[in-house]
Coordinates of C-alpha atoms in Angstrom, one line a residue:
Chain A
M15 CA -7.7 -6.8 -29.1
L16 CA -10.3 -9.5 -29.5
K17 CA -9.2 -11.3 -26.4
E18 CA -9.4 -8.1 -24.4
I19 CA -13.0 -7.5 -25.6
A20 CA -14.0 -11.1 -24.8
D21 CA -12.4 -11.0 -21.3
F22 CA -14.1 -7.6 -20.6
L23 CA -17.5 -8.9 -21.7
N24 CA -17.2 -12.1 -19.7
Q25 CA -16.5 -10.1 -16.7
K26 CA -19.4 -7.7 -17.1
I27 CA -22.0 -9.9 -18.8
P28 CA -21.3 -13.6 -18.1
A29 CA -24.5 -14.6 -19.9
A30 CA -23.0 -13.3 -23.2
K31 CA -20.5 -16.2 -23.2
A32 CA -18.0 -14.1 -25.2
Q33 CA -15.4 -16.2 -27.0
A34 CA -12.6 -14.6 -29.0
V35 CA -11.7 -16.5 -32.2
E36 CA -8.2 -15.4 -33.4
V37 CA -7.3 -16.6 -36.9
E38 CA -4.0 -16.9 -38.8
V39 CA -5.4 -15.7 -42.1
G40 CA -8.3 -13.3 -42.4
T41 CA -10.3 -11.5 -39.8
G42 CA -11.0 -12.9 -36.3
H43 CA -14.1 -12.3 -34.4
V44 CA -15.8 -12.3 -31.0
K45 CA -18.7 -14.7 -30.7
I46 CA -21.5 -13.9 -28.3
E47 CA -24.9 -15.1 -27.4
A48 CA -27.6 -13.5 -29.5
S49 CA -29.9 -12.8 -26.5
E50 CA -27.2 -10.5 -24.9
W51 CA -26.4 -8.5 -28.1
L52 CA -28.0 -5.3 -27.2
S53 CA -26.4 -5.0 -23.8
V54 CA -23.0 -6.0 -25.2
A55 CA -23.4 -3.3 -27.9
K56 CA -24.2 -0.7 -25.3
L57 CA -21.2 -1.6 -23.3
L58 CA -18.7 -1.6 -26.2
K59 CA -20.0 1.7 -27.4
N60 CA -19.9 3.5 -24.1
T61 CA -16.8 2.0 -22.4
Q62 CA -13.6 4.1 -22.8
P63 CA -10.9 1.6 -23.9
F64 CA -13.1 0.3 -26.7
D65 CA -15.2 3.3 -27.6
M66 CA -16.8 1.7 -30.6
N67 CA -18.4 4.8 -32.0
V68 CA -19.0 3.5 -35.5
L69 CA -21.0 0.6 -36.8
E70 CA -19.5 -0.1 -40.2
V71 CA -21.6 -2.9 -41.6
V72 CA -24.1 -5.6 -40.7
S73 CA -23.3 -8.6 -42.8
G74 CA -25.5 -11.7 -42.6
V75 CA -24.3 -15.1 -43.8
D76 CA -26.7 -18.0 -44.4
F77 CA -25.6 -21.5 -43.4
K78 CA -27.5 -24.8 -43.5
D79 CA -28.8 -24.6 -39.9
R80 CA -28.2 -21.1 -38.9
I81 CA -27.8 -17.5 -40.0
E82 CA -24.8 -15.7 -38.7
V83 CA -25.0 -11.9 -38.3
N84 CA -21.6 -10.1 -38.2
Y85 CA -21.4 -6.6 -36.9
M86 CA -18.2 -4.8 -37.9
L87 CA -17.7 -2.3 -35.1
A88 CA -15.0 0.4 -35.3
S89 CA -13.6 3.1 -33.2
F90 CA -12.5 6.0 -35.5
T91 CA -10.9 7.7 -32.5
Q92 CA -8.7 4.7 -31.5
N93 CA -8.4 3.4 -35.0
T94 CA -9.5 -0.2 -34.1
E95 CA -11.9 -2.6 -35.6
A96 CA -13.6 -5.7 -34.2
M97 CA -16.1 -8.2 -35.6
I98 CA -18.9 -9.4 -33.3
K99 CA -20.6 -12.5 -34.5
I100 CA -23.9 -13.9 -33.4
S101 CA -25.6 -17.0 -34.7
L102 CA -29.3 -17.5 -35.0
P103 CA -30.8 -21.0 -35.5
K104 CA -32.9 -21.3 -38.6
T105 CA -36.2 -23.1 -38.8
G106 CA -37.6 -22.9 -42.4
A107 CA -36.8 -21.4 -45.8
L108 CA -39.2 -18.5 -45.4
D109 CA -39.1 -18.1 -41.6
L110 CA -37.7 -15.0 -40.1
V111 CA -35.0 -15.2 -37.4
E112 CA -35.0 -12.5 -34.7
V113 CA -32.4 -10.4 -33.0
D114 CA -32.3 -7.1 -31.2
S115 CA -31.9 -3.9 -33.2
V116 CA -29.2 -1.5 -32.4
C117 CA -30.7 1.5 -34.2
A118 CA -30.9 3.4 -30.9
L119 CA -27.1 3.2 -30.5
W120 CA -25.8 3.7 -34.0
K121 CA -28.0 5.4 -36.6
A122 CA -26.1 3.6 -39.3
A123 CA -27.9 0.5 -38.2
N124 CA -31.1 1.7 -39.7
F125 CA -30.2 1.1 -43.3
Q126 CA -27.8 -1.8 -42.6
E127 CA -30.4 -3.8 -40.7
R128 CA -33.0 -3.1 -43.3
E129 CA -30.7 -4.5 -45.9
C130 CA -30.0 -7.6 -43.8
F131 CA -33.7 -8.1 -43.3
D132 CA -34.4 -7.7 -47.0
M133 CA -31.6 -10.1 -48.2
L134 CA -31.6 -12.7 -45.4
G135 CA -34.8 -12.5 -43.5
V136 CA -33.4 -11.4 -40.2
S137 CA -36.0 -9.5 -38.2
F138 CA -34.6 -6.8 -36.0
R139 CA -36.6 -6.4 -32.8
G140 CA -37.2 -2.7 -32.1
H141 CA -36.2 -1.4 -35.5
P142 CA -38.2 1.8 -36.2
D143 CA -38.9 1.2 -39.8
L144 CA -38.2 -2.4 -40.8
R145 CA -39.1 -2.5 -44.5
R146 CA -37.4 -4.0 -47.6
I147 CA -34.8 -1.6 -48.9
L148 CA -33.4 -3.0 -52.2
C149 CA -36.1 -5.3 -53.3
P150 CA -39.7 -4.2 -54.0
E151 CA -42.0 -4.2 -51.0
D152 CA -44.0 -7.2 -52.2
W153 CA -41.1 -9.4 -53.2
E154 CA -41.2 -12.9 -51.9
G155 CA -38.3 -14.7 -50.2
F156 CA -34.9 -13.7 -49.2
P157 CA -32.4 -13.6 -52.1
L158 CA -29.2 -14.2 -50.2
R159 CA -30.3 -17.4 -48.5
K160 CA -28.8 -20.4 -50.1
D161 CA -32.2 -22.2 -50.5
Y162 CA -33.8 -19.1 -52.2
Q163 CA -35.8 -19.7 -55.3
V164 CA -36.8 -16.9 -57.6
Q165 CA -40.6 -16.5 -57.8
E166 CA -41.9 -17.3 -61.2
T167 CA -44.2 -14.3 -61.7
Y168 CA -44.1 -10.9 -60.1
Q169 CA -47.2 -8.7 -60.5
G170 CA -48.3 -10.7 -63.5
M171 CA -44.9 -10.5 -65.2
T172 CA -42.7 -13.5 -65.8
V173 CA -39.4 -13.3 -63.9
N174 CA -36.5 -14.4 -66.2
P175 CA -38.6 -15.2 -69.3
I176 CA -36.8 -17.9 -71.5
E177 CA -36.7 -15.7 -74.6
K178 CA -34.9 -12.9 -72.7
V179 CA -32.3 -15.1 -71.0
N180 CA -29.1 -15.4 -73.0
Q181 CA -29.7 -18.6 -75.0
R182 CA -26.2 -19.8 -74.9
D183 CA -26.2 -19.6 -71.1
H184 CA -29.6 -21.3 -71.0
H185 CA -28.5 -24.3 -73.1
F186 CA -25.2 -24.4 -71.2
Y187 CA -27.1 -24.5 -67.9
K188 CA -29.4 -27.3 -69.2
E189 CA -26.3 -29.3 -70.2
I190 CA -24.7 -28.9 -66.8
Q191 CA -28.0 -29.8 -65.2
A192 CA -28.1 -33.1 -67.1
K193 CA -24.6 -33.9 -66.2
Y194 CA -24.2 -32.9 -62.6
D195 CA -26.2 -32.0 -59.6
V196 CA -26.0 -28.3 -59.9
K197 CA -25.7 -27.6 -56.2
Q198 CA -22.7 -29.9 -56.0
V199 CA -20.7 -28.2 -58.8
S200 CA -18.3 -26.2 -56.7
F201 CA -15.9 -24.9 -59.2
S202 CA -16.0 -23.2 -62.6
W203 CA -18.4 -25.1 -64.9
K204 CA -15.8 -26.0 -67.5
G205 CA -13.9 -29.3 -67.4
D206 CA -15.2 -32.9 -67.2
S207 CA -13.5 -34.3 -64.2
E208 CA -13.7 -32.1 -61.1
G209 CA -10.6 -33.3 -59.3
G210 CA -8.3 -34.1 -62.2
D211 CA -8.6 -30.7 -63.8
D212 CA -7.9 -29.0 -60.6
E213 CA -4.7 -30.9 -59.8
A214 CA -3.4 -30.5 -63.3
A215 CA -3.8 -26.8 -63.0
D216 CA -2.1 -26.8 -59.7
A217 CA 0.9 -28.7 -61.1
E218 CA 1.1 -26.2 -63.9
A219 CA 1.2 -23.1 -61.7
Chain B
M8 CA -52.8 16.1 -43.5
S9 CA -55.1 15.5 -40.5
S10 CA -57.3 18.5 -41.1
S11 CA -58.7 19.4 -44.5
P12 CA -58.5 23.0 -45.8
K13 CA -62.3 23.2 -45.6
H14 CA -62.2 22.3 -42.0
I15 CA -59.7 25.1 -41.2
K16 CA -61.7 27.6 -43.1
D17 CA -64.8 26.9 -41.1
E18 CA -63.0 27.1 -37.8
N19 CA -61.3 30.4 -38.5
E20 CA -64.1 32.1 -40.3
D21 CA -64.9 34.6 -37.6
T22 CA -61.4 35.4 -36.4
L23 CA -59.5 36.0 -39.6
T24 CA -59.7 38.9 -42.0
P25 CA -60.6 37.8 -45.6
A26 CA -57.1 38.5 -46.8
A27 CA -55.5 36.3 -44.2
R28 CA -57.8 33.4 -44.8
P29 CA -56.2 31.9 -47.9
R30 CA -52.7 32.3 -46.4
E31 CA -53.8 30.3 -43.4
A32 CA -55.4 27.7 -45.5
M33 CA -52.2 27.2 -47.5
K34 CA -50.2 26.3 -44.3
S35 CA -52.4 23.5 -43.5
E36 CA -51.0 20.7 -45.7
L37 CA -47.6 19.3 -46.5
L38 CA -47.2 18.7 -50.2
T39 CA -45.7 15.4 -51.2
L40 CA -43.2 15.7 -54.0
N41 CA -41.6 12.8 -55.8
M42 CA -38.0 13.4 -56.7
G43 CA -36.7 10.8 -59.1
P44 CA -36.1 8.0 -60.0
Q45 CA -35.5 9.8 -63.3
H46 CA -34.4 13.2 -62.0
P47 CA -31.1 14.8 -63.2
A48 CA -30.2 16.0 -59.7
T49 CA -30.3 12.5 -58.1
H50 CA -27.3 11.3 -60.2
G51 CA -29.0 8.1 -61.3
V52 CA -32.1 6.2 -60.3
L53 CA -32.6 7.4 -56.7
R54 CA -36.1 8.2 -55.7
V55 CA -36.6 10.6 -52.8
E56 CA -40.1 11.2 -51.5
I57 CA -40.1 14.7 -50.0
K58 CA -42.8 16.4 -48.0
T59 CA -42.6 20.1 -48.4
D60 CA -44.1 23.0 -46.5
S61 CA -44.1 25.6 -49.3
E62 CA -40.5 25.4 -50.5
V63 CA -39.0 24.0 -47.3
V64 CA -38.4 20.3 -47.0
A65 CA -40.1 18.8 -43.9
E66 CA -39.3 15.2 -44.5
A67 CA -37.3 13.1 -47.0
T68 CA -37.5 9.4 -47.5
P69 CA -35.1 7.8 -49.9
Y70 CA -36.3 4.7 -51.9
L71 CA -33.5 2.6 -53.2
G72 CA -33.2 -0.5 -55.3
Y73 CA -33.9 0.7 -58.9
L74 CA -30.5 -0.4 -59.9
H75 CA -30.4 -3.5 -57.7
R76 CA -28.8 -6.5 -59.5
C77 CA -27.9 -8.5 -56.4
M78 CA -24.3 -8.8 -57.5
E79 CA -23.6 -10.4 -54.1
K80 CA -25.7 -13.4 -55.2
H81 CA -24.0 -13.4 -58.6
S82 CA -20.6 -13.5 -56.9
E83 CA -21.6 -16.8 -55.2
N84 CA -21.9 -18.5 -58.6
V85 CA -18.7 -17.5 -60.2
D86 CA -15.1 -18.3 -59.3
Y87 CA -12.9 -15.7 -57.5
R88 CA -11.6 -14.2 -60.6
G89 CA -15.0 -13.9 -62.1
V90 CA -16.2 -11.6 -59.3
I91 CA -13.9 -8.8 -60.5
P92 CA -16.0 -7.7 -63.5
F93 CA -19.1 -7.6 -61.2
V94 CA -17.5 -5.3 -58.6
D95 CA -16.4 -3.1 -61.5
R96 CA -20.1 -2.4 -62.2
M97 CA -20.8 -1.2 -58.7
D98 CA -19.2 2.3 -58.7
Y99 CA -18.8 2.7 -62.4
L100 CA -17.0 6.0 -62.0
A101 CA -14.3 4.5 -59.8
A102 CA -14.1 0.9 -61.0
I103 CA -10.4 0.6 -60.4
N104 CA -10.9 1.4 -56.7
M105 CA -13.8 -1.1 -56.5
E106 CA -11.5 -3.9 -57.9
W107 CA -8.7 -2.9 -55.6
G108 CA -10.5 -3.7 -52.3
Y109 CA -11.7 -7.1 -53.6
V110 CA -8.4 -8.1 -55.0
L111 CA -6.5 -7.1 -51.8
A112 CA -8.9 -9.1 -49.7
V113 CA -8.4 -12.3 -51.8
E114 CA -4.7 -11.8 -51.9
K115 CA -4.5 -11.4 -48.2
M116 CA -6.3 -14.7 -47.7
L117 CA -4.2 -16.5 -50.3
G118 CA -0.9 -15.0 -49.0
V119 CA 0.1 -14.0 -52.6
E120 CA 2.9 -11.6 -53.0
V121 CA 2.3 -8.8 -55.5
P122 CA 5.4 -7.7 -57.5
K123 CA 6.7 -4.2 -56.7
R124 CA 6.0 -2.9 -60.2
A125 CA 2.4 -4.0 -60.0
E126 CA 2.0 -2.3 -56.7
Y127 CA 3.3 1.0 -58.2
L128 CA 1.0 0.6 -61.1
R129 CA -1.9 0.0 -58.8
V130 CA -1.3 3.1 -56.8
I131 CA -0.8 5.2 -60.0
V132 CA -3.9 3.9 -61.6
G133 CA -5.9 4.0 -58.4
E134 CA -5.0 7.7 -57.8
L135 CA -5.7 8.6 -61.4
Q136 CA -9.1 7.1 -61.0
R137 CA -9.6 9.1 -57.8
V138 CA -8.8 12.3 -59.8
A139 CA -11.2 11.2 -62.6
S140 CA -14.0 10.5 -60.1
H141 CA -13.5 13.8 -58.3
L142 CA -13.5 15.6 -61.6
M143 CA -16.8 14.0 -62.4
F144 CA -18.1 15.3 -59.1
F145 CA -16.8 18.7 -59.8
G146 CA -18.5 18.9 -63.2
T147 CA -21.9 17.4 -62.2
Y148 CA -22.0 19.3 -59.0
A149 CA -21.6 22.6 -60.8
I150 CA -24.5 21.5 -63.2
D151 CA -26.6 20.7 -60.1
L152 CA -26.1 24.3 -59.1
G153 CA -26.8 25.8 -62.5
A154 CA -23.3 26.3 -63.9
F155 CA -22.8 24.4 -67.1
S156 CA -19.3 25.2 -68.3
P157 CA -17.2 23.6 -65.5
F158 CA -18.7 20.3 -66.6
L159 CA -17.0 20.7 -70.0
Y160 CA -13.7 21.6 -68.4
A161 CA -13.9 18.6 -66.1
F162 CA -14.7 16.2 -68.9
Q163 CA -11.8 17.4 -71.0
D164 CA -9.4 16.3 -68.3
R165 CA -11.3 13.2 -67.4
E166 CA -11.2 12.2 -71.0
Q167 CA -7.4 12.2 -70.9
I168 CA -7.4 9.8 -67.9
L169 CA -9.9 7.6 -69.6
R170 CA -7.8 7.4 -72.8
L171 CA -4.8 6.4 -70.7
F172 CA -6.9 3.7 -69.0
E173 CA -8.1 2.5 -72.4
E174 CA -4.5 2.1 -73.6
L175 CA -3.7 0.2 -70.4
S176 CA -6.7 -2.0 -70.0
G177 CA -8.6 -1.9 -73.2
A178 CA -11.7 -0.4 -71.6
R179 CA -12.8 3.1 -70.9
L180 CA -15.0 2.6 -67.8
L181 CA -15.1 -1.0 -66.6
Y182 CA -11.6 -2.1 -66.6
N183 CA -11.1 -5.6 -65.1
Y184 CA -7.5 -4.4 -64.8
F185 CA -6.5 -5.5 -61.3
W186 CA -6.1 -9.2 -61.2
I187 CA -5.5 -11.4 -58.2
G188 CA -1.7 -11.3 -57.9
G189 CA -1.0 -8.2 -59.9
V190 CA -2.3 -6.2 -62.8
W191 CA -3.3 -7.4 -66.2
N192 CA -1.1 -5.3 -68.4
D193 CA 2.2 -3.5 -68.0
A194 CA 2.5 0.2 -68.8
T195 CA 5.1 1.4 -71.3
D196 CA 7.6 4.1 -70.6
S197 CA 5.8 6.5 -73.0
Q198 CA 2.6 6.0 -71.1
L199 CA 4.2 6.7 -67.8
K200 CA 5.7 9.8 -69.3
R201 CA 2.3 11.0 -70.5
I202 CA 0.9 10.4 -67.0
E203 CA 3.7 12.7 -65.7
E204 CA 2.8 15.4 -68.2
F205 CA -0.8 15.1 -67.3
C206 CA 0.0 15.6 -63.6
D207 CA 1.7 18.9 -64.4
T208 CA -1.1 20.3 -66.5
M209 CA -3.7 19.0 -64.1
D210 CA -2.2 20.8 -61.1
E211 CA -2.4 24.1 -63.0
N212 CA -5.9 23.3 -64.3
L213 CA -7.2 22.5 -60.8
K214 CA -6.1 25.8 -59.5
K215 CA -7.9 27.5 -62.4
Y216 CA -11.1 25.5 -61.8
H217 CA -11.1 26.2 -58.2
S218 CA -10.9 29.9 -58.7
L219 CA -13.6 29.6 -61.4
V220 CA -16.1 27.7 -59.2
G221 CA -15.0 27.4 -55.6
E222 CA -14.3 31.1 -55.1
N223 CA -17.4 32.2 -57.1
S224 CA -19.7 34.1 -54.9
I225 CA -22.9 32.6 -56.3
F226 CA -21.4 29.1 -55.7
I227 CA -20.5 30.0 -52.2
G228 CA -23.9 31.4 -51.6
R229 CA -25.5 28.1 -52.8
T230 CA -23.2 25.8 -50.8
A231 CA -21.8 27.6 -47.7
N232 CA -23.9 26.9 -44.5
V233 CA -26.0 24.4 -46.5
G234 CA -26.6 20.8 -45.6
I235 CA -24.3 20.8 -42.5
M236 CA -23.1 17.3 -41.5
D237 CA -21.1 17.7 -38.3
T238 CA -18.6 15.1 -37.0
Q239 CA -21.0 13.6 -34.5
M240 CA -23.6 13.0 -37.1
C241 CA -21.0 11.5 -39.5
L242 CA -19.8 9.1 -36.8
D243 CA -23.4 8.1 -35.8
F244 CA -24.2 7.2 -39.4
G245 CA -20.8 5.7 -40.1
A246 CA -20.0 8.2 -42.8
T247 CA -16.5 8.0 -44.3
G248 CA -14.4 9.6 -47.0
P249 CA -14.8 13.2 -48.1
V250 CA -18.1 13.5 -46.1
L251 CA -16.4 12.6 -42.8
R252 CA -13.3 14.6 -43.7
G253 CA -15.4 17.5 -44.7
S254 CA -16.7 17.7 -41.1
G255 CA -13.2 18.2 -39.9
F256 CA -12.4 14.7 -38.8
A257 CA -9.1 13.4 -40.1
R258 CA -9.5 9.8 -41.1
D259 CA -8.1 8.3 -44.3
L260 CA -7.7 4.6 -44.5
R261 CA -4.5 5.1 -46.6
K262 CA -3.0 6.5 -43.4
A263 CA -5.1 4.8 -40.7
K264 CA -4.6 1.2 -42.1
P265 CA -2.1 1.6 -44.9
Y266 CA -2.3 -1.0 -47.7
S267 CA -0.3 -1.4 -50.8
L268 CA 2.5 1.2 -50.9
Y269 CA 0.8 4.0 -49.0
S270 CA 2.9 3.7 -45.9
E271 CA 5.9 4.7 -47.9
L272 CA 4.3 7.6 -49.7
D273 CA 4.2 11.2 -48.5
F274 CA 0.8 12.9 -48.6
D275 CA -1.6 14.7 -46.3
I276 CA -5.1 14.0 -45.0
I277 CA -7.3 16.8 -46.2
T278 CA -10.0 18.0 -43.9
G279 CA -12.7 20.6 -44.1
T280 CA -11.9 24.0 -42.7
G281 CA -15.3 25.8 -42.6
A282 CA -13.6 28.6 -44.5
K283 CA -16.7 29.9 -46.2
G284 CA -19.4 29.0 -43.7
T285 CA -19.9 26.3 -41.1
L286 CA -17.7 23.3 -40.7
G287 CA -19.2 20.3 -42.5
D288 CA -21.3 22.2 -45.1
C289 CA -21.5 21.5 -48.8
W290 CA -18.7 23.9 -49.6
D291 CA -16.3 22.0 -47.3
R292 CA -17.1 18.7 -48.9
Y293 CA -16.5 20.3 -52.3
D294 CA -13.2 21.8 -51.1
V295 CA -12.0 18.5 -49.6
R296 CA -12.4 16.8 -52.9
M297 CA -10.7 19.6 -54.8
R298 CA -7.7 19.6 -52.5
E299 CA -7.6 15.8 -52.4
M300 CA -6.9 15.8 -56.1
H301 CA -3.7 17.7 -55.6
E302 CA -2.6 15.1 -53.0
S303 CA -3.4 12.3 -55.5
L304 CA -1.2 14.0 -58.1
K305 CA 1.5 14.3 -55.5
I306 CA 1.3 10.5 -54.8
I307 CA 1.3 9.7 -58.6
R308 CA 4.5 11.8 -59.0
Q309 CA 6.3 9.9 -56.2
C310 CA 5.3 6.6 -57.7
L311 CA 6.5 7.6 -61.1
A312 CA 9.8 8.5 -59.6
G313 CA 10.1 5.2 -57.7
I314 CA 8.7 2.7 -60.3
E315 CA 11.2 0.0 -61.4
A316 CA 11.2 -2.5 -64.2
G317 CA 9.9 -6.0 -63.3
P318 CA 7.1 -8.4 -63.6
V319 CA 3.5 -7.3 -63.0
M320 CA 1.9 -10.6 -62.1
G321 CA 2.7 -12.7 -59.1
K322 CA 2.5 -16.5 -58.9
V323 CA -1.1 -17.5 -58.5
K324 CA -2.6 -21.0 -59.0
K325 CA -4.9 -21.5 -62.0
I326 CA -7.9 -22.4 -59.9
I327 CA -8.0 -20.1 -56.8
K328 CA -9.3 -21.7 -53.6
L329 CA -9.3 -19.6 -50.5
P330 CA -8.6 -21.3 -47.2
E331 CA -11.7 -21.7 -45.0
G332 CA -12.4 -18.6 -43.1
E333 CA -13.5 -15.0 -43.6
I334 CA -12.0 -11.6 -44.1
F335 CA -13.1 -8.0 -43.8
M336 CA -11.0 -5.7 -45.8
S337 CA -11.7 -2.0 -46.5
T338 CA -9.9 0.5 -48.7
E339 CA -10.2 4.2 -49.3
C340 CA -12.3 4.8 -52.4
P341 CA -13.1 8.3 -53.9
R342 CA -16.5 8.2 -52.2
G343 CA -15.5 6.7 -48.9
E344 CA -14.4 3.4 -47.4
L345 CA -15.4 0.3 -49.3
G346 CA -15.3 -2.9 -47.4
Y347 CA -15.5 -6.5 -48.6
H348 CA -16.6 -9.3 -46.3
I349 CA -15.6 -12.5 -48.0
V350 CA -16.5 -15.8 -46.5
S351 CA -14.9 -18.9 -47.9
D352 CA -15.8 -22.6 -47.3
G353 CA -12.7 -23.8 -49.1
A354 CA -14.3 -24.2 -52.5
A355 CA -13.4 -22.4 -55.7
K356 CA -16.3 -20.0 -55.4
P357 CA -16.9 -17.5 -52.6
Y358 CA -19.4 -18.6 -50.1
R359 CA -20.5 -15.1 -49.5
V360 CA -19.3 -11.7 -50.7
K361 CA -20.8 -8.8 -48.8
V362 CA -20.0 -5.3 -49.9
K363 CA -20.0 -2.4 -47.4
S364 CA -20.7 0.6 -49.6
S365 CA -20.1 4.1 -48.4
C366 CA -22.7 5.6 -50.7
F367 CA -25.3 3.4 -49.2
T368 CA -24.4 4.7 -45.8
H369 CA -24.4 8.3 -47.0
V370 CA -27.9 8.0 -48.5
G371 CA -29.0 7.0 -45.0
M372 CA -28.0 10.5 -43.8
L373 CA -30.4 12.3 -46.2
P374 CA -33.5 12.0 -44.0
E375 CA -31.5 13.5 -41.1
V376 CA -30.1 16.6 -43.0
A377 CA -33.1 17.3 -45.1
P378 CA -35.7 18.8 -42.7
G379 CA -35.5 22.6 -42.9
L380 CA -33.6 22.8 -46.2
L381 CA -35.0 24.5 -49.2
I382 CA -35.7 22.1 -52.1
A383 CA -32.9 23.7 -54.1
D384 CA -30.5 23.3 -51.1
F385 CA -31.6 19.7 -50.8
V386 CA -30.4 19.2 -54.4
A387 CA -27.1 20.8 -53.5
T388 CA -26.8 18.4 -50.5
I389 CA -27.5 15.3 -52.6
G390 CA -24.9 16.5 -55.0
S391 CA -22.3 17.2 -52.4
I392 CA -22.3 13.7 -50.9
D393 CA -21.5 12.4 -54.4
I394 CA -23.5 9.2 -54.7
V395 CA -23.3 6.6 -57.4
L396 CA -26.4 4.6 -57.5
G397 CA -24.6 1.5 -58.9
E398 CA -22.8 1.3 -55.6
V399 CA -25.8 2.1 -53.4
D400 CA -28.0 -0.6 -55.0
R401 CA -25.2 -3.0 -56.0

């Protein structure tokens, strides 16, 4: 299925450089160039063998150097699904990255793209009403980016005041901070040695 | 809004009779009305700004986020097992189904085999939860339309399900019952027997409730031909679940992409018929849910007949690490399809968990259906798509 889509796209729009990525576990995807996304979407929606009449979700993922936007397209008539992935290079923590909006093709894109904008700072070119949707209008930063830092005050109120944070968690976090580089702690916080604990547990299972 | 009443009065002074003047002046402005966030008909903290022309809605704009906890960010900071209680708290009326999708996605990535008995228990509990959730819809929807007693009937039966769940999992609403690899606790024979008895009484009760509410002429008058969402609109907006099926389109993920045991079970996809009005109106969505409960009971009976003794937890490592990659997995929840997009970088915590919520999609349809509805009909429409704000805002 993914290979068919990629071949078809390469034939019609060579500039999209479609590339099918099949995987053994999980969900595969078709990777395309961001600049061609709108024409690719149009083609997939309106061409019969694919007939992608539903946009299920727009899911953004933040990486160190780029933001990937995954579009889950589905055809409810053919009962098929395909993930289209585009990758947008990132410049700074608060900078927006840009891609074409597909609101004109699927009305579902309206809310989905607004959420992606709100959470990851992806600006959708041509969106009719690109506002924040889950966070307040005057919120700063994009919460689902990995380098996001919560603002200290919001409209004169302190965000996460010390006395309201669960004190046990707070002290625990302080302890962890003193011991490790928090960003490097990649497993559950308990346990002293990262590797040893893991292997022991594996042997036990 | 462009012209003030005063301006209109000046302009028409000569042409209108004195009696017609105030009527003309009234037409000039749309009234902005704020519905919610603390409004009983919005089923939680949804705020809809509606512009009305007398009693007719001209424009509706939903504002979300009053219950936003950013559980997707929280999920990135806990291990794979730790995410389950978070997803519970999204759709708190169907917590079991919320867990199910997540657990399935992780299991698929890990390649864990779930024991047969656990699968049976999952289907039984999942379908019971669907019945409980639809009962909640039935009760609150009747309240939205001004009938109070169906709510009490619905809660009586829902309470029985919650008690069973409490015995099974120790919690009434937020269960943390599905674990990666199986379920947390085994059910006893007496519990299964009680579920069977419940199915029998429920079948009878549902027929009674339907004749009490669904066939009531006032109820039909309030819901038939109101808030019509046709198939094309549903597909455009990506609507799923009872909203899509109510429009006459037969799609149920339990049949379309069977997971767990559903490929072995016998049940029908319920679609709207347009029996009382137009296809895809509020009554159809109500009707789909009512008939779906019978199907759920049918599934539960088959599972109770087929369940065998055995373990309820598969072999899973103590620290779960998913292989590098990503997965998108959706399941059929009471309110529609729920999808999880999990990205893993090989560590013990998820790199990204994105939830595709059906309620979020359905709220997006409100601005499209609202124009032209009476305010009271708009309330009926919000009720009929059965949103839970915990899932909308996540």
